Short mmCIF file of N, CA, C and O in Angstrom, two decimals:
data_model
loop_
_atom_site.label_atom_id
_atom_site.label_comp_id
_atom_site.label_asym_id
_atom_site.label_seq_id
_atom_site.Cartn_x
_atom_site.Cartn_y
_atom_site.Cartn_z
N UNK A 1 -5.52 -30.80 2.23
CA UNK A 1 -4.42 -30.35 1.40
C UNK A 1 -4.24 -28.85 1.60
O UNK A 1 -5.23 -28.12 1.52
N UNK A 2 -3.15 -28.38 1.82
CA UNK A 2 -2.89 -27.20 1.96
C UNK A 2 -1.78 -26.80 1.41
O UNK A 2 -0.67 -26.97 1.91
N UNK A 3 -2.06 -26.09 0.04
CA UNK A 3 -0.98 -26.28 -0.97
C UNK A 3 -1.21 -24.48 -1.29
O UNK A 3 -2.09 -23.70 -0.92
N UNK A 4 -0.34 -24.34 -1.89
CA UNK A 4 -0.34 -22.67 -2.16
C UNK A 4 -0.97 -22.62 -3.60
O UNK A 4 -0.59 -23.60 -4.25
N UNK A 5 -1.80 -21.80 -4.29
CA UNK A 5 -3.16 -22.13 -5.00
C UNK A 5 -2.16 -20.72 -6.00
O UNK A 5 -1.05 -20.30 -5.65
N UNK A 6 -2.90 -20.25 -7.18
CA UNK A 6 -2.64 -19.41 -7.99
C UNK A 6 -3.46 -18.03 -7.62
O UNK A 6 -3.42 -16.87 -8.04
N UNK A 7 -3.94 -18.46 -7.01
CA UNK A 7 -4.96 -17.06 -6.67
C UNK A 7 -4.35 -16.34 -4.95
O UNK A 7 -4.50 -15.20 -4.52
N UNK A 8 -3.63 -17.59 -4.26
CA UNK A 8 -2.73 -17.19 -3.30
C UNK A 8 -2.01 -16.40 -3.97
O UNK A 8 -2.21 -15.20 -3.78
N UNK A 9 -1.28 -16.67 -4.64
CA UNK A 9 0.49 -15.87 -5.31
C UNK A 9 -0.26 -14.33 -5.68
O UNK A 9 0.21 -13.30 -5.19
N UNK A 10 -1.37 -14.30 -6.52
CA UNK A 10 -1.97 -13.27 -7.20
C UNK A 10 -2.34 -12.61 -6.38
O UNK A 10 -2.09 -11.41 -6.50
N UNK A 11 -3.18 -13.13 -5.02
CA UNK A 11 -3.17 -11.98 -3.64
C UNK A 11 -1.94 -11.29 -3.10
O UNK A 11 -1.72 -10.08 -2.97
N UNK A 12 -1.19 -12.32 -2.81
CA UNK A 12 0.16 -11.66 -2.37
C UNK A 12 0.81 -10.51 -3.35
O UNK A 12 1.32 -9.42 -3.07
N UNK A 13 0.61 -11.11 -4.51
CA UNK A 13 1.68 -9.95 -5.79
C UNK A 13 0.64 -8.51 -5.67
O UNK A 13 1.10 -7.38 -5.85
N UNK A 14 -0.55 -8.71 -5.39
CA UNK A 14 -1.99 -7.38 -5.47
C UNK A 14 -1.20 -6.65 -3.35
O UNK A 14 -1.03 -5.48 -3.02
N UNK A 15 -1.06 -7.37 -2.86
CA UNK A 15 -0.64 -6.55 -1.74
C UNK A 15 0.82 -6.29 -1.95
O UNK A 15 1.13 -5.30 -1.29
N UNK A 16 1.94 -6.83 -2.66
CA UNK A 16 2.57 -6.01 -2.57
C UNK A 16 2.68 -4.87 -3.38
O UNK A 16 3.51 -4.03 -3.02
N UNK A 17 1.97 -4.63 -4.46
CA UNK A 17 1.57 -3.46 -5.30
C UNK A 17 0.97 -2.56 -4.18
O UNK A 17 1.48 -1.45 -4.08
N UNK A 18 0.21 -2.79 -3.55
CA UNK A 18 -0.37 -1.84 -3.04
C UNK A 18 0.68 -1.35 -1.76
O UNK A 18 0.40 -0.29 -1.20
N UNK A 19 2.03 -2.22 -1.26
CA UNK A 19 2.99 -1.12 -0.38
C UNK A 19 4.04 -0.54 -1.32
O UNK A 19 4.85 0.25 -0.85
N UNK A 20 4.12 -0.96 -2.98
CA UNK A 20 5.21 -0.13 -3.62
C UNK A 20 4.21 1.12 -3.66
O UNK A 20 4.57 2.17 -3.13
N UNK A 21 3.06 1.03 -4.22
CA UNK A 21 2.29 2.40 -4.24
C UNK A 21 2.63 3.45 -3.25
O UNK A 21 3.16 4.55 -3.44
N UNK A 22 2.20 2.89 -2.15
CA UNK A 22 2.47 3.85 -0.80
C UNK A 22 3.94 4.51 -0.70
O UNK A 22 4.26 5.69 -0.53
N UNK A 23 4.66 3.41 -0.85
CA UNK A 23 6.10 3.52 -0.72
C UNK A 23 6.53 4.83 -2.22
O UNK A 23 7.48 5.62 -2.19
N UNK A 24 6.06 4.76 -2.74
CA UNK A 24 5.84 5.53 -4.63
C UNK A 24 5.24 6.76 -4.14
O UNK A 24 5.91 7.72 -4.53
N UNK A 25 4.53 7.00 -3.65
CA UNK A 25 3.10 8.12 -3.63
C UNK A 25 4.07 8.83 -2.31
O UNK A 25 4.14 10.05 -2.51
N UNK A 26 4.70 8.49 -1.24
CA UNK A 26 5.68 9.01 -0.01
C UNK A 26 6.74 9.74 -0.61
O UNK A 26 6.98 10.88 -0.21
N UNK A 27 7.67 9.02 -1.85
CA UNK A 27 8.75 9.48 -2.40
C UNK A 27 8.47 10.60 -3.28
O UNK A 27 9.19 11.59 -3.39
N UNK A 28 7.38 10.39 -3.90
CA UNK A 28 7.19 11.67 -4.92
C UNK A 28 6.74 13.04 -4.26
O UNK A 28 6.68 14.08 -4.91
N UNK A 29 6.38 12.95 -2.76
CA UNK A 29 6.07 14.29 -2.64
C UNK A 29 6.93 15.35 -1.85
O UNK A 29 7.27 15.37 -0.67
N UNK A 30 7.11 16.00 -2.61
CA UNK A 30 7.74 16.93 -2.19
C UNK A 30 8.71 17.01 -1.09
O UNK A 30 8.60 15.86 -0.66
N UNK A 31 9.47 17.50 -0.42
CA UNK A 31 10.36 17.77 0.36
C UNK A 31 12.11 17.14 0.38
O UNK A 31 12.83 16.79 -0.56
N UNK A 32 12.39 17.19 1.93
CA UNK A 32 13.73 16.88 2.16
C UNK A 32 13.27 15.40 1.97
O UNK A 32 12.19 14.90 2.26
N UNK A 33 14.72 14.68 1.25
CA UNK A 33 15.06 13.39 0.79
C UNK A 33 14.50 12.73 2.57
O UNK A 33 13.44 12.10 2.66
N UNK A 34 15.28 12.98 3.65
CA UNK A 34 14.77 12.01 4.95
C UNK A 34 13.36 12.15 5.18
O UNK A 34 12.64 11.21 5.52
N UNK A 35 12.93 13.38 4.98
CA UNK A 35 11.25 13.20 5.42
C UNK A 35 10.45 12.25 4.47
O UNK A 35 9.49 11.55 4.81
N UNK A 36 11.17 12.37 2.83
CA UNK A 36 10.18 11.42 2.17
C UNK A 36 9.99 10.03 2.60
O UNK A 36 8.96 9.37 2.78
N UNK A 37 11.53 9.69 2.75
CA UNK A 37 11.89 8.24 3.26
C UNK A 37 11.57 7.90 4.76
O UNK A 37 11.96 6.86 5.30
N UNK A 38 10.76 8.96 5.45
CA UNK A 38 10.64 8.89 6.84
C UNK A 38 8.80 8.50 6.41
O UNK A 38 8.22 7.68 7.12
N UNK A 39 8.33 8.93 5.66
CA UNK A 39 7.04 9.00 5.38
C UNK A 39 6.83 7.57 4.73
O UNK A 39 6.13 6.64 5.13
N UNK A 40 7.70 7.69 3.52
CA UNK A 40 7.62 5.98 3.07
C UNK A 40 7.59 4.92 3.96
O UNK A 40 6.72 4.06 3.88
N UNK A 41 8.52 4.90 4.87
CA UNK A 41 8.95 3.69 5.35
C UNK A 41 7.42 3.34 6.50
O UNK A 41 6.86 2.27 6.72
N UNK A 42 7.13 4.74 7.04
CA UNK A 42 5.92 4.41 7.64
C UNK A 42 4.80 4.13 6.83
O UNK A 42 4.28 3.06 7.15
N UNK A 43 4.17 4.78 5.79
CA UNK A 43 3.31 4.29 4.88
C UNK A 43 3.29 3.12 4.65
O UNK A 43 2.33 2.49 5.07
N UNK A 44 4.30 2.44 3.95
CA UNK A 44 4.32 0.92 4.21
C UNK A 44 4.11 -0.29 5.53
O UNK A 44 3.53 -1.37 5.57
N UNK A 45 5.14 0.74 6.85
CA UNK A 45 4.55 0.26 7.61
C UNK A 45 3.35 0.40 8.41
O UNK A 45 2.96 -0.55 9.08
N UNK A 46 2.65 1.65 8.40
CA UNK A 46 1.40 1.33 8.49
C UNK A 46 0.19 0.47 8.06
O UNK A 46 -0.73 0.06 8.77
N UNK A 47 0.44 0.26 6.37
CA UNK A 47 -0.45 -0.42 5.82
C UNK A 47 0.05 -2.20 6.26
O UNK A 47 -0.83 -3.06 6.41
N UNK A 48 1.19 -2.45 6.37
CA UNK A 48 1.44 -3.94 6.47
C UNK A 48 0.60 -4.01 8.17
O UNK A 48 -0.25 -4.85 8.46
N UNK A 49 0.96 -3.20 8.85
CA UNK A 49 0.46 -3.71 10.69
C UNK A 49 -0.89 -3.94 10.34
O UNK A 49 -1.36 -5.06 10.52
N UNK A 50 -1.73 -2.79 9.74
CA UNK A 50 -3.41 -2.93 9.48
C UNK A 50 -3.72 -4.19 8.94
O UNK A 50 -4.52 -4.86 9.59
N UNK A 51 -3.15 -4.78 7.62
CA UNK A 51 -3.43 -5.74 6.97
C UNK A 51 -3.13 -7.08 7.93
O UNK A 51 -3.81 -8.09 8.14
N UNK A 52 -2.12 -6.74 8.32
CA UNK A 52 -1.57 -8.21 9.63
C UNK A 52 -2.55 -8.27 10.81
O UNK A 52 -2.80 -9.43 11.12
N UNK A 53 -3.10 -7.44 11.46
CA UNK A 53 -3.64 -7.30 12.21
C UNK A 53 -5.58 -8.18 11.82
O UNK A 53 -6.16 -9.06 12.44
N UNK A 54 -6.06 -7.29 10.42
CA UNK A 54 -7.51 -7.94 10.53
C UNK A 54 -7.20 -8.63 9.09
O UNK A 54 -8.20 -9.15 8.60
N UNK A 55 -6.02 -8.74 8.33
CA UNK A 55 -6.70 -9.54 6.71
C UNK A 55 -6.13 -10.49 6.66
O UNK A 55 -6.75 -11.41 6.13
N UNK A 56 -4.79 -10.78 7.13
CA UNK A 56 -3.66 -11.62 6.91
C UNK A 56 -4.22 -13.23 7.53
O UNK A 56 -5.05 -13.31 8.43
N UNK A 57 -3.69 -14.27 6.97
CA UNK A 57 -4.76 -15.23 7.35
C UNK A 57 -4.27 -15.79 8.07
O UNK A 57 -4.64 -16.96 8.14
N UNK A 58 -3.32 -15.41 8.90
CA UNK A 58 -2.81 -15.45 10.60
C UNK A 58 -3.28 -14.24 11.27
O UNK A 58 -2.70 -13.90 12.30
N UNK A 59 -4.27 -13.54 10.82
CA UNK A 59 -4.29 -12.09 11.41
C UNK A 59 -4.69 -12.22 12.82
O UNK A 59 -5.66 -12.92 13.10
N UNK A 60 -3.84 -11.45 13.96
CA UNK A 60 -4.54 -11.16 15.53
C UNK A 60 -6.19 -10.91 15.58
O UNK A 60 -6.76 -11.57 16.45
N UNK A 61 -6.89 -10.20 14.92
CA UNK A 61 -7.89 -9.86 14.78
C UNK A 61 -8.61 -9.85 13.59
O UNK A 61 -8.90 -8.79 13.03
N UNK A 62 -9.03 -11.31 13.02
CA UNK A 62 -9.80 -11.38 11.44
C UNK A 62 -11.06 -10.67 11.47
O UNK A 62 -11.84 -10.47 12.40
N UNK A 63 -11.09 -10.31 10.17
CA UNK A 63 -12.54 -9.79 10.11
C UNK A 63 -13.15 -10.88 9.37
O UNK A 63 -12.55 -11.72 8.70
N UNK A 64 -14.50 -10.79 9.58
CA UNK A 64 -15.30 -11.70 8.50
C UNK A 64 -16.28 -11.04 7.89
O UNK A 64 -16.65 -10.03 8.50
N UNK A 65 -16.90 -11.31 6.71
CA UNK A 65 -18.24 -11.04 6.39
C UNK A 65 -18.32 -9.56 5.57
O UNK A 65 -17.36 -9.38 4.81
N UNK A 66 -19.23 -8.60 5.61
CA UNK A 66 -19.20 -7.15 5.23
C UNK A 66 -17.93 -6.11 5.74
O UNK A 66 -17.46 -5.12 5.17
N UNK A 67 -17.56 -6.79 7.14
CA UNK A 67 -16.92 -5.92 7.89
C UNK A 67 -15.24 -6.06 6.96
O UNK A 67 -14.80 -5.02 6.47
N UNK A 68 -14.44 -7.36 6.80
CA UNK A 68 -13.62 -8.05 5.77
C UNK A 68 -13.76 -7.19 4.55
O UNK A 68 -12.78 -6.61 4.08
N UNK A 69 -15.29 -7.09 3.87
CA UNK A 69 -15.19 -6.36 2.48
C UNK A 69 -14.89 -4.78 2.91
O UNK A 69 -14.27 -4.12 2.08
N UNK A 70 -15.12 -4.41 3.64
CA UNK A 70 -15.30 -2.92 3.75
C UNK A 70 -13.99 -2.56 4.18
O UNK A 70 -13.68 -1.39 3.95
N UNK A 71 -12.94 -3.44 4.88
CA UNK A 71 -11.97 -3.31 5.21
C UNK A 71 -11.24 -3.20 3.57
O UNK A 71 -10.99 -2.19 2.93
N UNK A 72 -11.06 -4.42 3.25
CA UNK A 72 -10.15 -4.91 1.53
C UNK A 72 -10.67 -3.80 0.52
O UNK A 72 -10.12 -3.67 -0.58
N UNK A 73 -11.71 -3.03 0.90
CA UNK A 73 -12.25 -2.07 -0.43
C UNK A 73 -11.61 -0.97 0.21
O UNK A 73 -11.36 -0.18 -0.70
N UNK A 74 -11.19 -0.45 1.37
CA UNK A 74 -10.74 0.70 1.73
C UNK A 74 -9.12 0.51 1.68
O UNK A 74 -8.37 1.44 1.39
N UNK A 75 -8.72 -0.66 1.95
CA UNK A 75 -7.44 -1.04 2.30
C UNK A 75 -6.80 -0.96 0.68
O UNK A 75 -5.62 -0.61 0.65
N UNK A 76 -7.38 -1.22 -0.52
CA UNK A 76 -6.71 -1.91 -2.02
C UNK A 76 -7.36 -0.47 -2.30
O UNK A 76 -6.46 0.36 -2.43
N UNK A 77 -8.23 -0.08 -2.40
CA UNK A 77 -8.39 1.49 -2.42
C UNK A 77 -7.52 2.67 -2.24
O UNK A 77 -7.53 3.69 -2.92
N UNK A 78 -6.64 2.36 -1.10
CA UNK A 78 -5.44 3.64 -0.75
C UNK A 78 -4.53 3.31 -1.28
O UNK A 78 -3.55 4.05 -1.16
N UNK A 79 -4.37 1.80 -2.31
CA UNK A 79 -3.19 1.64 -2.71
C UNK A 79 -2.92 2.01 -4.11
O UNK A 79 -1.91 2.26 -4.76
N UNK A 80 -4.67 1.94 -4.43
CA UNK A 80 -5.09 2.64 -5.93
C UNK A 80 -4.79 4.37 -6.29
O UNK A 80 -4.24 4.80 -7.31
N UNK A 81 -5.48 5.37 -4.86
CA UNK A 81 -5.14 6.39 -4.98
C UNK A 81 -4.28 6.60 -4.67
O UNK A 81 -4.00 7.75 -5.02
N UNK A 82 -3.24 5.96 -3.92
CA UNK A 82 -1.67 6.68 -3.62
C UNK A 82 -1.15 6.38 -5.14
O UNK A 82 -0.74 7.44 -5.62
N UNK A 83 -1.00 5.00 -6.32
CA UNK A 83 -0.66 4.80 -7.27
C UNK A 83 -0.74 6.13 -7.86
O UNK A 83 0.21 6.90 -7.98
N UNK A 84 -2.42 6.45 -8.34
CA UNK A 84 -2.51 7.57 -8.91
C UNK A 84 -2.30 8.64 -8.69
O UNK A 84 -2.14 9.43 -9.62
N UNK A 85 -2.22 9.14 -7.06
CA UNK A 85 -1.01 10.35 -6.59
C UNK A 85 0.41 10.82 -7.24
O UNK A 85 0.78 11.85 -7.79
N UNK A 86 1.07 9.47 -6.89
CA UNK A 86 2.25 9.36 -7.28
C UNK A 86 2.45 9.87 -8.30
O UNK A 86 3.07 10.91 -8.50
N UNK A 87 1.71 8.87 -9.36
CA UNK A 87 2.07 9.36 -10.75
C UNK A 87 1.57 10.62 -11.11
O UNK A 87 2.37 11.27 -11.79
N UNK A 88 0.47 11.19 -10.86
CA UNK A 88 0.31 12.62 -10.99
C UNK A 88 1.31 13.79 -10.73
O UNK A 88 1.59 14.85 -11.29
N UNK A 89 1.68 13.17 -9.70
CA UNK A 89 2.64 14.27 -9.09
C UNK A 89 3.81 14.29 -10.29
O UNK A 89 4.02 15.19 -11.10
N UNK A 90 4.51 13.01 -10.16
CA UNK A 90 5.31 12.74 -11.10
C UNK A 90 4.96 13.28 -12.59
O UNK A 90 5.91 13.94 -13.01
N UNK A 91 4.22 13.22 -13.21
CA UNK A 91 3.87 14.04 -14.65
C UNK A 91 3.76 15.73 -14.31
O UNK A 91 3.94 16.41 -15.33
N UNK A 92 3.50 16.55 -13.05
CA UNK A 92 3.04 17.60 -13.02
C UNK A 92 4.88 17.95 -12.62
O UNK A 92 5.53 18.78 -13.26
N UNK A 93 5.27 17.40 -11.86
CA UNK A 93 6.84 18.08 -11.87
C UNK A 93 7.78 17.81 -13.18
O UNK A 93 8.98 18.08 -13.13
N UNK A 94 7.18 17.26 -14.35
CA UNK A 94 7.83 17.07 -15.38
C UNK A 94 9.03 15.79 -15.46
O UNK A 94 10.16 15.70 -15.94
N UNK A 95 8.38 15.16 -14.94
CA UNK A 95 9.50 13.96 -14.51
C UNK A 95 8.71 12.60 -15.43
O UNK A 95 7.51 12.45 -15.22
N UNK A 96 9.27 11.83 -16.25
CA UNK A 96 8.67 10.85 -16.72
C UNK A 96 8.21 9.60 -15.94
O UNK A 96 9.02 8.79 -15.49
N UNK A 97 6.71 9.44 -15.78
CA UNK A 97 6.52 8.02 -14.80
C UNK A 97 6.96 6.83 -14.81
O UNK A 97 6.62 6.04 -13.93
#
């Protein structure tokens, strides 16, 4: 049986939080409107190629084992501190989060 599970949907909704972050944490900093959106669009796409590449469960190159955790703790990690970038930034320029 290969049915889409509740903890599937809840992975997927946890990775895409972690490319609005990126995409969030790119826009808030500083500069010309194209560089932010030049930065976003790669931030996101950087993090989707990495994840497609070793996590995605078609990935070209899976990881397994410690190597898998050490990846998902660094990978859900940058999506935690870009979150909290973002919003920092956002409260320090006086802008409501």
């Amino acid at each position: 049986m290969s049915g889409v599970t509740a903890v599937d949907v809840a992975a997927f909704g946890v990775e895409l939080a972690v490319y609005t972050a990126a995409g969030w944490w790119a826009w808030t900093r500083p500069g010309r409107r194209a560089v932010r959106l030049s930065v976003a669009v790669s931030a996101v796409t950087g993090l989707a190629f990495l994840w497609g590449q070793f996590a995605a469960p078609t990935a070209g190159h899976p990881l397994h084992g410690a190597a898998r955790a050490a990846f998902e703790i660094c990978w859900f990690g940058a999506g935690a501190v870009a979150a909290f970038r973002a919003y920092t930034a956002r409260s320090r320029q006086g802008r409501p989060a």
